[in-house]
Each structure stands twice: as C-alpha cells, then as structure tokens.
PDB file of N, CA and C in Angstrom:
ATOM      1  N   LEU O   1     -13.187  -7.333  42.090  1.00 53.00           N
ATOM      2  CA  LEU O   1     -11.842  -7.904  42.080  1.00 53.00           C
ATOM      3  C   LEU O   1     -11.077  -7.273  40.929  1.00 53.00           C
ATOM      4  N   ASP O   2     -10.000  -6.593  41.227  1.00 70.00           N
ATOM      5  CA  ASP O   2      -9.214  -5.902  40.214  1.00 70.00           C
ATOM      6  C   ASP O   2      -7.851  -6.572  40.097  1.00 70.00           C
ATOM      7  N   ARG O   3      -7.752  -7.546  39.196  1.00 76.00           N
ATOM      8  CA  ARG O   3      -6.485  -8.246  38.986  1.00 76.00           C
ATOM      9  C   ARG O   3      -5.940  -7.848  37.628  1.00 76.00           C
ATOM     10  N   VAL O   4      -4.876  -7.113  37.610  1.00 76.00           N
ATOM     11  CA  VAL O   4      -4.282  -6.633  36.374  1.00 76.00           C
ATOM     12  C   VAL O   4      -2.938  -7.323  36.187  1.00 76.00           C
ATOM     13  N   ALA O   5      -2.768  -8.015  35.046  1.00 79.00           N
ATOM     14  CA  ALA O   5      -1.503  -8.683  34.745  1.00 79.00           C
ATOM     15  C   ALA O   5      -0.501  -7.718  34.134  1.00 79.00           C
ATOM     16  N   PHE O   6      -1.011  -6.754  33.390  1.00 84.00           N
ATOM     17  CA  PHE O   6      -0.134  -5.826  32.681  1.00 84.00           C
ATOM     18  C   PHE O   6      -0.911  -4.551  32.418  1.00 84.00           C
ATOM     19  N   ARG O   7      -0.264  -3.428  32.623  1.00 86.00           N
ATOM     20  CA  ARG O   7      -0.900  -2.141  32.356  1.00 86.00           C
ATOM     21  C   ARG O   7       0.129  -1.252  31.677  1.00 86.00           C
ATOM     22  N   SER O   8      -0.311  -0.538  30.638  1.00 90.00           N
ATOM     23  CA  SER O   8       0.609   0.337  29.916  1.00 90.00           C
ATOM     24  C   SER O   8      -0.176   1.445  29.233  1.00 90.00           C
ATOM     25  N   ASP O   9       0.495   2.561  28.985  1.00 90.00           N
ATOM     26  CA  ASP O   9      -0.125   3.622  28.196  1.00 90.00           C
ATOM     27  C   ASP O   9       0.425   3.609  26.769  1.00 90.00           C
ATOM     28  N   ASP O  10       1.092   2.519  26.399  1.00 93.00           N
ATOM     29  CA  ASP O  10       1.676   2.360  25.071  1.00 93.00           C
ATOM     30  C   ASP O  10       0.877   1.308  24.297  1.00 93.00           C
ATOM     31  N   PHE O  11       0.218   1.738  23.214  1.00 92.00           N
ATOM     32  CA  PHE O  11      -0.635   0.815  22.453  1.00 92.00           C
ATOM     33  C   PHE O  11       0.133  -0.394  21.931  1.00 92.00           C
ATOM     34  N   GLU O  12       1.343  -0.187  21.445  1.00 94.00           N
ATOM     35  CA  GLU O  12       2.110  -1.301  20.883  1.00 94.00           C
ATOM     36  C   GLU O  12       2.487  -2.306  21.966  1.00 94.00           C
ATOM     37  N   ALA O  13       2.849  -1.834  23.144  1.00 95.00           N
ATOM     38  CA  ALA O  13       3.156  -2.743  24.250  1.00 95.00           C
ATOM     39  C   ALA O  13       1.918  -3.542  24.646  1.00 95.00           C
ATOM     40  N   MET O  14       0.753  -2.889  24.684  1.00 94.00           N
ATOM     41  CA  MET O  14      -0.491  -3.596  25.011  1.00 94.00           C
ATOM     42  C   MET O  14      -0.832  -4.618  23.933  1.00 94.00           C
ATOM     43  N   ARG O  15      -0.640  -4.226  22.670  1.00 95.00           N
ATOM     44  CA  ARG O  15      -0.907  -5.140  21.554  1.00 95.00           C
ATOM     45  C   ARG O  15      -0.027  -6.386  21.668  1.00 95.00           C
ATOM     46  N   LEU O  16       1.276  -6.189  21.894  1.00 96.00           N
ATOM     47  CA  LEU O  16       2.199  -7.322  22.002  1.00 96.00           C
ATOM     48  C   LEU O  16       1.875  -8.197  23.206  1.00 96.00           C
ATOM     49  N   ALA O  17       1.518  -7.591  24.333  1.00 94.00           N
ATOM     50  CA  ALA O  17       1.146  -8.370  25.515  1.00 94.00           C
ATOM     51  C   ALA O  17      -0.091  -9.217  25.231  1.00 94.00           C
ATOM     52  N   THR O  18      -1.037  -8.667  24.514  1.00 94.00           N
ATOM     53  CA  THR O  18      -2.246  -9.411  24.155  1.00 94.00           C
ATOM     54  C   THR O  18      -1.906 -10.542  23.192  1.00 94.00           C
ATOM     55  N   LEU O  19      -1.048 -10.267  22.217  1.00 96.00           N
ATOM     56  CA  LEU O  19      -0.657 -11.291  21.242  1.00 96.00           C
ATOM     57  C   LEU O  19       0.065 -12.474  21.881  1.00 96.00           C
ATOM     58  N   VAL O  20       0.862 -12.222  22.922  1.00 95.00           N
ATOM     59  CA  VAL O  20       1.580 -13.329  23.565  1.00 95.00           C
ATOM     60  C   VAL O  20       0.738 -14.023  24.632  1.00 95.00           C
ATOM     61  N   GLY O  21      -0.509 -13.585  24.811  1.00 92.00           N
ATOM     62  CA  GLY O  21      -1.425 -14.293  25.687  1.00 92.00           C
ATOM     63  C   GLY O  21      -1.449 -13.849  27.135  1.00 92.00           C
ATOM     64  N   MET O  22      -1.047 -12.624  27.405  1.00 90.00           N
ATOM     65  CA  MET O  22      -1.066 -12.147  28.791  1.00 90.00           C
ATOM     66  C   MET O  22      -2.474 -11.855  29.295  1.00 90.00           C
ATOM     67  N   GLY O  23      -3.432 -11.746  28.384  1.00 87.00           N
ATOM     68  CA  GLY O  23      -4.796 -11.481  28.812  1.00 87.00           C
ATOM     69  C   GLY O  23      -5.593 -10.759  27.756  1.00 87.00           C
ATOM     70  N   ILE O  24      -6.664 -10.137  28.190  1.00 88.00           N
ATOM     71  CA  ILE O  24      -7.572  -9.414  27.310  1.00 88.00           C
ATOM     72  C   ILE O  24      -7.079  -7.979  27.185  1.00 88.00           C
ATOM     73  N   GLY O  25      -7.079  -7.459  25.969  1.00 89.00           N
ATOM     74  CA  GLY O  25      -6.659  -6.078  25.754  1.00 89.00           C
ATOM     75  C   GLY O  25      -7.796  -5.247  25.193  1.00 89.00           C
ATOM     76  N   LEU O  26      -7.943  -4.050  25.698  1.00 85.00           N
ATOM     77  CA  LEU O  26      -8.920  -3.106  25.164  1.00 85.00           C
ATOM     78  C   LEU O  26      -8.148  -2.156  24.261  1.00 85.00           C
ATOM     79  N   LEU O  27      -8.195  -2.430  22.954  1.00 88.00           N
ATOM     80  CA  LEU O  27      -7.374  -1.708  21.984  1.00 88.00           C
ATOM     81  C   LEU O  27      -8.208  -1.233  20.810  1.00 88.00           C
ATOM     82  N   ALA O  28      -7.791  -0.151  20.222  1.00 84.00           N
ATOM     83  CA  ALA O  28      -8.501   0.439  19.085  1.00 84.00           C
ATOM     84  C   ALA O  28      -8.306  -0.384  17.813  1.00 84.00           C
ATOM     85  N   ASP O  29      -9.275  -0.279  16.900  1.00 83.00           N
ATOM     86  CA  ASP O  29      -9.188  -0.979  15.616  1.00 83.00           C
ATOM     87  C   ASP O  29      -7.914  -0.642  14.872  1.00 83.00           C
ATOM     88  N   TRP O  30      -7.497   0.623  14.922  1.00 84.00           N
ATOM     89  CA  TRP O  30      -6.316   1.000  14.164  1.00 84.00           C
ATOM     90  C   TRP O  30      -5.037   0.398  14.737  1.00 84.00           C
ATOM     91  N   VAL O  31      -5.097  -0.110  15.964  1.00 90.00           N
ATOM     92  CA  VAL O  31      -3.934  -0.758  16.570  1.00 90.00           C
ATOM     93  C   VAL O  31      -3.907  -2.246  16.225  1.00 90.00           C
ATOM     94  N   VAL O  32      -5.065  -2.907  16.284  1.00 91.00           N
ATOM     95  CA  VAL O  32      -5.107  -4.365  16.126  1.00 91.00           C
ATOM     96  C   VAL O  32      -5.895  -4.843  14.913  1.00 91.00           C
ATOM     97  N   GLY O  33      -6.328  -3.934  14.050  1.00 88.00           N
ATOM     98  CA  GLY O  33      -7.103  -4.343  12.876  1.00 88.00           C
ATOM     99  C   GLY O  33      -6.466  -5.470  12.086  1.00 88.00           C
ATOM    100  N   PRO O  34      -5.186  -5.363  11.705  1.00 90.00           N
ATOM    101  CA  PRO O  34      -4.549  -6.449  10.956  1.00 90.00           C
ATOM    102  C   PRO O  34      -4.485  -7.754  11.748  1.00 90.00           C
ATOM    103  N   ASP O  35      -4.290  -7.682  13.061  1.00 94.00           N
ATOM    104  CA  ASP O  35      -4.240  -8.886  13.893  1.00 94.00           C
ATOM    105  C   ASP O  35      -5.601  -9.574  13.950  1.00 94.00           C
ATOM    106  N   VAL O  36      -6.665  -8.797  14.001  1.00 91.00           N
ATOM    107  CA  VAL O  36      -8.019  -9.363  14.008  1.00 91.00           C
ATOM    108  C   VAL O  36      -8.307 -10.008  12.654  1.00 91.00           C
ATOM    109  N   ARG O  37      -7.965  -9.316  11.562  1.00 90.00           N
ATOM    110  CA  ARG O  37      -8.213  -9.874  10.225  1.00 90.00           C
ATOM    111  C   ARG O  37      -7.423 -11.161   9.989  1.00 90.00           C
ATOM    112  N   SER O  38      -6.215 -11.254  10.525  1.00 94.00           N
ATOM    113  CA  SER O  38      -5.387 -12.449  10.320  1.00 94.00           C
ATOM    114  C   SER O  38      -5.806 -13.604  11.220  1.00 94.00           C
ATOM    115  N   GLY O  39      -6.621 -13.318  12.234  1.00 95.00           N
ATOM    116  CA  GLY O  39      -7.035 -14.349  13.172  1.00 95.00           C
ATOM    117  C   GLY O  39      -6.124 -14.466  14.388  1.00 95.00           C
ATOM    118  N   ALA O  40      -5.072 -13.642  14.462  1.00 96.00           N
ATOM    119  CA  ALA O  40      -4.170 -13.674  15.610  1.00 96.00           C
ATOM    120  C   ALA O  40      -4.880 -13.210  16.882  1.00 96.00           C
ATOM    121  N   LEU O  41      -5.831 -12.300  16.735  1.00 95.00           N
ATOM    122  CA  LEU O  41      -6.661 -11.839  17.845  1.00 95.00           C
ATOM    123  C   LEU O  41      -8.120 -11.948  17.437  1.00 95.00           C
ATOM    124  N   ILE O  42      -8.991 -12.107  18.410  1.00 91.00           N
ATOM    125  CA  ILE O  42     -10.428 -12.139  18.131  1.00 91.00           C
ATOM    126  C   ILE O  42     -11.119 -11.063  18.958  1.00 91.00           C
ATOM    127  N   ARG O  43     -12.252 -10.591  18.442  1.00 84.00           N
ATOM    128  CA  ARG O  43     -13.081  -9.650  19.201  1.00 84.00           C
ATOM    129  C   ARG O  43     -13.931 -10.445  20.181  1.00 84.00           C
ATOM    130  N   LEU O  44     -14.015  -9.944  21.387  1.00 81.00           N
ATOM    131  CA  LEU O  44     -14.898 -10.563  22.363  1.00 81.00           C
ATOM    132  C   LEU O  44     -16.273  -9.957  22.216  1.00 81.00           C
ATOM    133  N   GLY O  45     -17.283 -10.775  22.385  1.00 71.00           N
ATOM    134  CA  GLY O  45     -18.646 -10.288  22.279  1.00 71.00           C
ATOM    135  C   GLY O  45     -19.424 -10.570  23.548  1.00 71.00           C
ATOM    136  N   LEU O  46     -20.453  -9.806  23.739  1.00 68.00           N
ATOM    137  CA  LEU O  46     -21.369 -10.013  24.855  1.00 68.00           C
ATOM    138  C   LEU O  46     -22.758 -10.192  24.274  1.00 68.00           C
ATOM    139  N   GLY O  47     -23.309 -11.350  24.431  1.00 69.00           N
ATOM    140  CA  GLY O  47     -24.638 -11.605  23.894  1.00 69.00           C
ATOM    141  C   GLY O  47     -24.699 -11.458  22.385  1.00 69.00           C
ATOM    142  N   GLY O  48     -23.632 -11.818  21.710  1.00 64.00           N
ATOM    143  CA  GLY O  48     -23.604 -11.722  20.256  1.00 64.00           C
ATOM    144  C   GLY O  48     -23.206 -10.360  19.723  1.00 64.00           C
ATOM    145  N   GLU O  49     -23.051  -9.384  20.595  1.00 67.00           N
ATOM    146  CA  GLU O  49     -22.672  -8.032  20.167  1.00 67.00           C
ATOM    147  C   GLU O  49     -21.228  -7.755  20.549  1.00 67.00           C
ATOM    148  N   SER O  50     -20.511  -7.086  19.672  1.00 61.00           N
ATOM    149  CA  SER O  50     -19.153  -6.690  20.016  1.00 61.00           C
ATOM    150  C   SER O  50     -19.201  -5.701  21.169  1.00 61.00           C
ATOM    151  N   TRP O  51     -18.290  -5.828  22.083  1.00 61.00           N
ATOM    152  CA  TRP O  51     -18.249  -4.963  23.255  1.00 61.00           C
ATOM    153  C   TRP O  51     -17.687  -3.609  22.883  1.00 61.00           C
ATOM    154  N   ASN O  52     -18.326  -2.574  23.322  1.00 59.00           N
ATOM    155  CA  ASN O  52     -17.833  -1.207  23.189  1.00 59.00           C
ATOM    156  C   ASN O  52     -17.613  -0.793  21.730  1.00 59.00           C
ATOM    157  N   ARG O  53     -18.549  -1.091  20.843  1.00 61.00           N
ATOM    158  CA  ARG O  53     -18.386  -0.756  19.424  1.00 61.00           C
ATOM    159  C   ARG O  53     -19.055   0.565  19.094  1.00 61.00           C
ATOM    160  N   ARG O  54     -18.752   1.571  19.864  1.00 65.00           N
ATOM    161  CA  ARG O  54     -19.256   2.902  19.545  1.00 65.00           C
ATOM    162  C   ARG O  54     -18.464   3.456  18.372  1.00 65.00           C
ATOM    163  N   PRO O  55     -19.098   4.288  17.552  1.00 64.00           N
ATOM    164  CA  PRO O  55     -18.353   4.915  16.456  1.00 64.00           C
ATOM    165  C   PRO O  55     -17.196   5.747  17.018  1.00 64.00           C
ATOM    166  N   THR O  56     -16.068   5.645  16.355  1.00 66.00           N
ATOM    167  CA  THR O  56     -14.892   6.395  16.778  1.00 66.00           C
ATOM    168  C   THR O  56     -14.374   7.216  15.618  1.00 66.00           C
ATOM    169  N   GLY O  57     -13.431   8.044  15.879  1.00 71.00           N
ATOM    170  CA  GLY O  57     -12.850   8.851  14.819  1.00 71.00           C
ATOM    171  C   GLY O  57     -11.543   9.468  15.256  1.00 71.00           C
ATOM    172  N   ILE O  58     -10.912  10.108  14.315  1.00 77.00           N
ATOM    173  CA  ILE O  58      -9.704  10.874  14.586  1.00 77.00           C
ATOM    174  C   ILE O  58     -10.066  12.319  14.338  1.00 77.00           C
ATOM    175  N   TYR O  59      -9.778  13.160  15.292  1.00 80.00           N
ATOM    176  CA  TYR O  59     -10.181  14.555  15.197  1.00 80.00           C
ATOM    177  C   TYR O  59      -8.967  15.459  15.267  1.00 80.00           C
ATOM    178  N   LEU O  60      -8.965  16.481  14.451  1.00 82.00           N
ATOM    179  CA  LEU O  60      -7.915  17.490  14.456  1.00 82.00           C
ATOM    180  C   LEU O  60      -8.505  18.760  15.050  1.00 82.00           C
ATOM    181  N   LEU O  61      -7.961  19.174  16.164  1.00 84.00           N
ATOM    182  CA  LEU O  61      -8.449  20.386  16.819  1.00 84.00           C
ATOM    183  C   LEU O  61      -7.575  21.558  16.396  1.00 84.00           C
ATOM    184  N   ARG O  62      -8.221  22.646  16.054  1.00 82.00           N
ATOM    185  CA  ARG O  62      -7.475  23.836  15.643  1.00 82.00           C
ATOM    186  C   ARG O  62      -8.126  25.061  16.254  1.00 82.00           C
ATOM    187  N   ALA O  63      -7.324  26.085  16.475  1.00 82.00           N
ATOM    188  CA  ALA O  63      -7.805  27.286  17.154  1.00 82.00           C
ATOM    189  C   ALA O  63      -8.588  28.209  16.228  1.00 82.00           C
ATOM    190  N   LEU O  64      -8.242  28.240  14.957  1.00 80.00           N
ATOM    191  CA  LEU O  64      -8.861  29.179  14.028  1.00 80.00           C
ATOM    192  C   LEU O  64      -9.945  28.511  13.193  1.00 80.00           C
ATOM    193  N   ALA O  65     -11.005  29.256  12.901  1.00 83.00           N
ATOM    194  CA  ALA O  65     -12.089  28.713  12.079  1.00 83.00           C
ATOM    195  C   ALA O  65     -11.604  28.405  10.663  1.00 83.00           C
ATOM    196  N   LYS O  66     -10.735  29.232  10.123  1.00 86.00           N
ATOM    197  CA  LYS O  66     -10.206  29.023   8.775  1.00 86.00           C
ATOM    198  C   LYS O  66      -8.731  28.628   8.893  1.00 86.00           C
ATOM    199  N   PRO O  67      -8.389  27.406   8.461  1.00 84.00           N
ATOM    200  CA  PRO O  67      -7.000  26.961   8.614  1.00 84.00           C
ATOM    201  C   PRO O  67      -6.053  27.681   7.649  1.00 84.00           C
ATOM    202  N   SER O  68      -4.792  27.755   8.049  1.00 89.00           N
ATOM    203  CA  SER O  68      -3.767  28.310   7.166  1.00 89.00           C
ATOM    204  C   SER O  68      -3.558  27.354   5.994  1.00 89.00           C
ATOM    205  N   ALA O  69      -2.866  27.801   4.977  1.00 92.00           N
ATOM    206  CA  ALA O  69      -2.590  26.951   3.813  1.00 92.00           C
ATOM    207  C   ALA O  69      -1.793  25.714   4.230  1.00 92.00           C
ATOM    208  N   LYS O  70      -0.829  25.886   5.129  1.00 93.00           N
ATOM    209  CA  LYS O  70      -0.024  24.747   5.590  1.00 93.00           C
ATOM    210  C   LYS O  70      -0.889  23.732   6.331  1.00 93.00           C
ATOM    211  N   LEU O  71      -1.742  24.226   7.217  1.00 90.00           N
ATOM    212  CA  LEU O  71      -2.607  23.318   7.959  1.00 90.00           C
ATOM    213  C   LEU O  71      -3.602  22.643   7.022  1.00 90.00           C
ATOM    214  N   GLY O  72      -4.139  23.390   6.055  1.00 89.00           N
ATOM    215  CA  GLY O  72      -5.045  22.797   5.072  1.00 89.00           C
ATOM    216  C   GLY O  72      -4.369  21.685   4.293  1.00 89.00           C
ATOM    217  N   ALA O  73      -3.115  21.899   3.884  1.00 94.00           N
ATOM    218  CA  ALA O  73      -2.364  20.871   3.159  1.00 94.00           C
ATOM    219  C   ALA O  73      -2.121  19.651   4.046  1.00 94.00           C
ATOM    220  N   PHE O  74      -1.813  19.894   5.320  1.00 93.00           N
ATOM    221  CA  PHE O  74      -1.608  18.793   6.258  1.00 93.00           C
ATOM    222  C   PHE O  74      -2.885  17.979   6.429  1.00 93.00           C
ATOM    223  N   MET O  75      -4.021  18.659   6.590  1.00 89.00           N
ATOM    224  CA  MET O  75      -5.305  17.962   6.762  1.00 89.00           C
ATOM    225  C   MET O  75      -5.633  17.129   5.528  1.00 89.00           C
ATOM    226  N   THR O  76      -5.394  17.666   4.341  1.00 91.00           N
ATOM    227  CA  THR O  76      -5.651  16.930   3.102  1.00 91.00           C
ATOM    228  C   THR O  76      -4.765  15.692   3.026  1.00 91.00           C
ATOM    229  N   ALA O  77      -3.482  15.847   3.338  1.00 93.00           N
ATOM    230  CA  ALA O  77      -2.555  14.711   3.307  1.00 93.00           C
ATOM    231  C   ALA O  77      -2.943  13.651   4.335  1.00 93.00           C
ATOM    232  N   LEU O  78      -3.370  14.086   5.513  1.00 89.00           N
ATOM    233  CA  LEU O  78      -3.779  13.151   6.558  1.00 89.00           C
ATOM    234  C   LEU O  78      -5.014  12.364   6.130  1.00 89.00           C
ATOM    235  N   ARG O  79      -6.004  13.051   5.563  1.00 88.00           N
ATOM    236  CA  ARG O  79      -7.209  12.354   5.073  1.00 88.00           C
ATOM    237  C   ARG O  79      -6.844  11.328   4.007  1.00 88.00           C
ATOM    238  N   LYS O  80      -5.951  11.700   3.104  1.00 90.00           N
ATOM    239  CA  LYS O  80      -5.530  10.790   2.028  1.00 90.00           C
ATOM    240  C   LYS O  80      -4.800   9.576   2.608  1.00 90.00           C
ATOM    241  N   GLN O  81      -3.926   9.807   3.572  1.00 87.00           N
ATOM    242  CA  GLN O  81      -3.160   8.717   4.182  1.00 87.00           C
ATOM    243  C   GLN O  81      -4.064   7.754   4.945  1.00 87.00           C
ATOM    244  N   ILE O  82      -5.017   8.296   5.690  1.00 85.00           N
ATOM    245  CA  ILE O  82      -5.915   7.454   6.483  1.00 85.00           C
ATOM    246  C   ILE O  82      -6.879   6.698   5.582  1.00 85.00           C
ATOM    247  N   GLY O  83      -7.419   7.357   4.559  1.00 82.00           N
ATOM    248  CA  GLY O  83      -8.327   6.702   3.625  1.00 82.00           C
ATOM    249  C   GLY O  83      -9.759   6.670   4.118  1.00 82.00           C
ATOM    250  N   THR O  84     -10.660   6.290   3.196  1.00 79.00           N
ATOM    251  CA  THR O  84     -12.075   6.146   3.507  1.00 79.00           C
ATOM    252  C   THR O  84     -12.576   4.850   2.884  1.00 79.00           C
ATOM    253  N   PRO O  85     -12.912   3.835   3.629  1.00 76.00           N
ATOM    254  CA  PRO O  85     -12.808   3.760   5.085  1.00 76.00           C
ATOM    255  C   PRO O  85     -11.344   3.743   5.512  1.00 76.00           C
ATOM    256  N   PRO O  86     -11.077   3.976   6.785  1.00 75.00           N
ATOM    257  CA  PRO O  86      -9.697   3.979   7.258  1.00 75.00           C
ATOM    258  C   PRO O  86      -8.993   2.667   6.919  1.00 75.00           C
ATOM    259  N   THR O  87      -7.703   2.755   6.657  1.00 71.00           N
ATOM    260  CA  THR O  87      -6.940   1.572   6.246  1.00 71.00           C
ATOM    261  C   THR O  87      -7.057   0.430   7.244  1.00 71.00           C
ATOM    262  N   TRP O  88      -7.213   0.727   8.545  1.00 69.00           N
ATOM    263  CA  TRP O  88      -7.289  -0.346   9.530  1.00 69.00           C
ATOM    264  C   TRP O  88      -8.642  -1.039   9.534  1.00 69.00           C
ATOM    265  N   GLU O  89      -9.638  -0.514   8.816  1.00 71.00           N
ATOM    266  CA  GLU O  89     -10.947  -1.165   8.733  1.00 71.00           C
ATOM    267  C   GLU O  89     -11.131  -1.892   7.411  1.00 71.00           C
ATOM    268  N   GLN O  90     -10.153  -1.844   6.542  1.00 66.00           N
ATOM    269  CA  GLN O  90     -10.280  -2.477   5.219  1.00 66.00           C
ATOM    270  C   GLN O  90      -9.906  -3.931   5.275  1.00 66.00           C
TER     271      GLN O  90
END
C-alpha cells in the first residue's frame, strides 16, 4: 500500500511538512538536527535501533588529483564551516 500525503525534492519543504504533522519524513541529520535536539521531531526506531543510521558524509568530487589553489582554499573553508563533528551533530 503506497499512500503518500506529501512528496517533494526540497529538504526544507519536507522538514516543514513533517514539523506541522503531515507524516513521517526521511530527512538527513543536517536538515533536522536542531529540530531533533529541541524535541520538535523525534527519531523513529525499530527494535530499539534508529532506522537507516548508516554513516553518511559530504563529498567533494574533483577531476584532478591535485586541486588548484582556489579549490584547496574552498575545501579548507568548507571543512572549517562544517566543523568536526559537523555542526548539525553537535
């Protein structure tokens, strides 16, 4: 049985639909991390385990083995902005 109340390819629209109670949303930690921490959303579990908790990441694909200075600076800035652990997991 495939009953879909709302479908979107926009993470923010899915987040808002989930927050207003339209149903269950399958969303990334970086989209709903603050909502989960505040208690506005909860993680669903199956048998005590969080569903679909495979390790994830953000990957930068590049054509050259050695990045240009500009790309290297961008990668450094991106790593700094995201943080370790990522800001959405803190």
